[in-house]
mmCIF file of C-alpha atoms and ligand atoms in Angstrom:
data_model
loop_
_atom_site.group_PDB
_atom_site.id
_atom_site.type_symbol
_atom_site.label_atom_id
_atom_site.label_comp_id
_atom_site.label_asym_id
_atom_site.label_seq_id
_atom_site.Cartn_x
_atom_site.Cartn_y
_atom_site.Cartn_z
ATOM 1 C CA UNK A 1260 0.097 -0.320 0.052
ATOM 2 C CA UNK A 1261 1.336 3.549 -0.718
ATOM 3 C CA UNK A 1262 2.162 5.252 2.283
ATOM 4 C CA UNK A 1263 0.197 8.355 3.212
ATOM 5 C CA UNK A 1264 1.910 11.692 3.110
ATOM 6 C CA UNK A 1265 2.154 14.046 6.195
ATOM 7 C CA UNK A 1266 3.266 17.649 6.503
ATOM 8 C CA UNK A 1267 4.373 19.099 9.812
ATOM 9 C CA UNK A 1268 5.068 22.630 10.366
ATOM 10 C CA UNK A 1269 7.425 23.544 13.069
ATOM 11 C CA UNK A 1270 8.628 20.561 13.401
ATOM 12 C CA UNK A 1271 12.470 20.999 14.649
ATOM 13 C CA UNK A 1272 11.673 20.774 17.756
ATOM 14 C CA UNK A 1273 9.217 20.010 20.317
ATOM 15 C CA UNK A 1274 5.715 18.942 20.070
ATOM 16 C CA UNK A 1275 6.128 19.011 15.846
ATOM 17 C CA UNK A 1276 9.229 17.159 16.146
ATOM 18 C CA UNK A 1277 7.679 14.209 18.149
ATOM 19 C CA UNK A 1278 4.665 14.315 15.756
ATOM 20 C CA UNK A 1279 6.975 13.721 13.469
ATOM 21 C CA UNK A 1280 8.625 10.440 14.806
ATOM 22 C CA UNK A 1281 5.112 9.293 15.619
ATOM 23 C CA UNK A 1282 3.587 9.588 12.008
ATOM 24 C CA UNK A 1283 6.544 8.100 10.759
ATOM 25 C CA UNK A 1284 6.513 5.184 13.384
ATOM 26 C CA UNK A 1285 2.741 4.930 12.344
ATOM 27 C CA UNK A 1286 3.767 4.258 8.697
ATOM 28 C CA UNK A 1287 3.202 7.976 6.971
ATOM 29 C CA UNK A 1288 5.929 9.797 4.918
ATOM 30 C CA UNK A 1289 6.796 12.766 6.791
ATOM 31 C CA UNK A 1290 7.585 16.385 5.163
ATOM 32 C CA UNK A 1291 9.517 18.232 8.171
ATOM 33 C CA UNK A 1292 9.353 21.684 7.872
ATOM 34 C CA UNK A 1293 11.215 24.072 9.843
ATOM 35 C CA UNK A 1294 11.572 28.026 9.156
ATOM 36 C CA UNK A 1295 15.395 27.713 10.038
ATOM 37 C CA UNK A 1296 17.140 25.122 7.782
ATOM 38 C CA UNK A 1297 20.195 24.144 9.956
ATOM 39 C CA UNK A 1298 17.904 23.395 12.321
ATOM 40 C CA UNK A 1299 15.221 21.543 10.350
ATOM 41 C CA UNK A 1300 18.215 19.609 8.547
ATOM 42 C CA UNK A 1301 19.169 18.728 12.019
ATOM 43 C CA UNK A 1302 16.032 17.383 13.216
ATOM 44 C CA UNK A 1303 15.571 15.383 9.872
ATOM 45 C CA UNK A 1304 18.805 13.612 10.612
ATOM 46 C CA UNK A 1305 17.633 12.700 14.003
ATOM 47 C CA UNK A 1306 14.863 10.588 12.434
ATOM 48 C CA UNK A 1307 16.660 8.942 9.522
ATOM 49 C CA UNK A 1308 15.561 5.237 9.564
ATOM 50 C CA UNK A 1309 12.433 5.332 10.805
ATOM 51 C CA UNK A 1310 9.219 4.350 8.693
ATOM 52 C CA UNK A 1311 8.241 5.065 5.069
ATOM 53 C CA UNK A 1312 10.541 7.926 4.724
ATOM 54 C CA UNK A 1313 11.358 11.322 5.634
ATOM 55 C CA UNK A 1314 12.162 14.495 3.642
ATOM 56 C CA UNK A 1315 12.952 17.927 4.930
ATOM 57 C CA UNK A 1316 11.798 21.462 3.362
ATOM 58 C CA UNK A 1317 12.155 25.146 4.874
ATOM 59 C CA UNK A 1318 8.730 26.496 5.468
ATOM 60 C CA UNK A 1319 8.253 30.065 7.533
ATOM 61 C CA UNK A 1320 4.417 29.962 8.374
ATOM 62 C CA UNK A 1321 4.336 33.857 8.413
ATOM 63 C CA UNK A 1322 5.795 34.379 5.090
ATOM 64 C CA UNK A 1323 3.590 33.850 2.251
ATOM 65 C CA UNK A 1324 6.412 33.495 -0.685
ATOM 66 C CA UNK A 1325 7.805 30.736 1.486
ATOM 67 C CA UNK A 1326 4.607 29.133 1.800
ATOM 68 C CA UNK A 1327 3.692 29.199 -2.159
ATOM 69 C CA UNK A 1328 7.438 27.866 -2.265
ATOM 70 C CA UNK A 1329 6.694 24.893 -0.332
ATOM 71 C CA UNK A 1330 3.141 24.043 -2.015
ATOM 72 C CA UNK A 1331 4.792 24.016 -5.265
ATOM 73 C CA UNK A 1332 7.486 21.740 -4.179
ATOM 74 C CA UNK A 1333 4.811 19.475 -2.435
ATOM 75 C CA UNK A 1334 2.780 19.018 -5.271
ATOM 76 C CA UNK A 1335 5.960 18.284 -7.840
ATOM 77 C CA UNK A 1336 7.229 16.104 -5.528
ATOM 78 C CA UNK A 1337 4.742 13.766 -4.012
ATOM 79 C CA UNK A 1338 1.399 15.029 -5.750
ATOM 80 C CA UNK A 1339 -0.693 15.220 -2.451
ATOM 81 C CA UNK A 1340 -1.303 15.785 1.003
ATOM 82 C CA UNK A 1341 -3.015 13.357 3.155
ATOM 83 C CA UNK A 1342 -2.286 15.384 6.562
ATOM 84 C CA UNK A 1343 -1.276 18.613 7.710
ATOM 85 C CA UNK A 1344 -0.335 19.130 11.201
ATOM 86 C CA UNK A 1345 -0.173 22.839 11.309
ATOM 87 C CA UNK A 1346 1.869 23.350 14.727
ATOM 88 C CA UNK A 1347 3.969 26.031 14.407
ATOM 89 C CA UNK A 1348 3.639 28.906 16.548
ATOM 90 C CA UNK A 1349 5.207 30.428 19.816
ATOM 91 C CA UNK A 1350 3.682 29.208 23.160
ATOM 92 C CA UNK A 1351 1.990 32.187 24.827
ATOM 93 C CA UNK A 1352 2.611 31.789 28.471
ATOM 94 C CA UNK A 1353 -0.429 33.041 30.139
ATOM 95 C CA UNK A 1354 0.644 32.226 33.756
ATOM 96 C CA UNK A 1355 3.718 34.602 33.540
ATOM 97 C CA UNK A 1356 3.222 37.614 35.455
ATOM 98 C CA UNK A 1357 5.101 40.739 35.301
ATOM 99 C CA UNK A 1358 6.083 42.022 38.827
ATOM 100 C CA UNK A 1359 5.725 46.161 38.857
ATOM 101 C CA UNK A 1360 7.365 47.682 41.613
ATOM 102 C CA UNK A 1361 5.908 51.035 43.667
ATOM 103 C CA UNK A 1362 2.522 50.360 42.196
HETATM 104 N N1 NAP B 197 3.870 23.034 24.830
HETATM 105 C C1 NAP B 197 2.344 23.415 25.312
HETATM 106 O O1 NAP B 197 2.320 22.979 26.603
HETATM 107 C C2 NAP B 197 1.463 23.723 24.265
HETATM 108 C C3 NAP B 197 0.082 24.034 25.199
HETATM 109 C C4 NAP B 197 -0.813 24.679 24.020
HETATM 110 C C5 NAP B 197 -0.570 24.565 22.584
HETATM 111 N N2 NAP B 197 0.741 24.442 22.516
HETATM 112 C C6 NAP B 197 0.990 24.876 20.826
HETATM 113 O O2 NAP B 197 1.560 23.544 20.490
HETATM 114 C C7 NAP B 197 2.779 23.907 19.501
HETATM 115 C C8 NAP B 197 4.115 23.557 19.515
HETATM 116 O O3 NAP B 197 4.468 23.824 20.779
HETATM 117 P P1 NAP B 197 5.816 23.650 21.590
HETATM 118 O O4 NAP B 197 5.756 23.807 22.929
HETATM 119 O O5 NAP B 197 6.384 22.200 20.781
HETATM 120 O O6 NAP B 197 6.633 24.966 20.899
HETATM 121 P P2 NAP B 197 8.364 25.031 20.612
HETATM 122 O O7 NAP B 197 9.146 24.192 21.501
HETATM 123 O O8 NAP B 197 8.067 26.549 21.073
HETATM 124 O O9 NAP B 197 8.166 24.624 19.230
HETATM 125 C C9 NAP B 197 7.258 25.837 18.480
HETATM 126 C C10 NAP B 197 8.178 25.589 16.802
HETATM 127 O O10 NAP B 197 7.476 26.203 16.202
HETATM 128 C C11 NAP B 197 8.403 27.155 15.030
HETATM 129 N N3 NAP B 197 7.665 28.149 14.492
HETATM 130 C C12 NAP B 197 7.538 29.341 15.285
HETATM 131 N N4 NAP B 197 7.176 30.607 14.599
HETATM 132 C C13 NAP B 197 7.324 29.654 13.477
HETATM 133 C C14 NAP B 197 7.058 30.295 11.754
HETATM 134 N N5 NAP B 197 6.901 31.530 11.695
HETATM 135 N N6 NAP B 197 7.402 29.304 11.107
HETATM 136 C C15 NAP B 197 7.676 28.189 10.789
HETATM 137 N N7 NAP B 197 7.896 27.656 12.558
HETATM 138 C C16 NAP B 197 7.665 28.519 13.436
HETATM 139 C C17 NAP B 197 9.191 27.100 16.083
HETATM 140 O O11 NAP B 197 10.588 27.438 15.269
HETATM 141 P P3 NAP B 197 12.177 27.795 15.786
HETATM 142 O O12 NAP B 197 12.872 26.744 16.641
HETATM 143 O O13 NAP B 197 12.792 28.283 14.646
HETATM 144 O O14 NAP B 197 11.815 28.718 17.046
HETATM 145 C C18 NAP B 197 9.357 25.540 16.789
HETATM 146 O O15 NAP B 197 9.710 24.625 15.871
HETATM 147 C C19 NAP B 197 2.299 25.373 19.317
HETATM 148 O O16 NAP B 197 1.650 25.912 18.426
HETATM 149 C C20 NAP B 197 2.067 25.928 20.796
HETATM 150 O O17 NAP B 197 1.295 27.426 20.915
HETATM 151 C C21 NAP B 197 1.880 24.131 23.313
#
């Protein structure tokens, strides 16, 4: 059976990276993306040899040109996407407080 294709954004670390690892172990072909190419390649190397195969492509989700470039590349290279894990973001720490002096 042809493996399904999954793309994960912000996958050079954290939940995105672990999601890639688990998708690979479940049998997906995974496109690991990262806004920083060096960090993305390093993350991809750590997942080499697991499952149906991993490809790295740069993607900054806040940059329309970067999104368009990845879309074109994914279409040309894979022809389709079965799963999109839109993980990339910053984690806003709502518990953090600012200590104010003299108030
Ligand atoms: N961890 C939690 O407890 C928690 C709770 C609720 C929701 N979430 C959400 O779950 C997701 C992942 O959380 P995490 O803890 O794994 O976060 P993380 O360790 O901070 O990782 C965030 C990832 O997103 C990437 N990223 C940020 N802006 C980007 C952009 N414009 N384009 C492409 N990539 C970008 C980061 O890249 P760089 O390495 O280049 O910065 C990093 O790879 C986030 O959306 C977060 O808001 C997490």
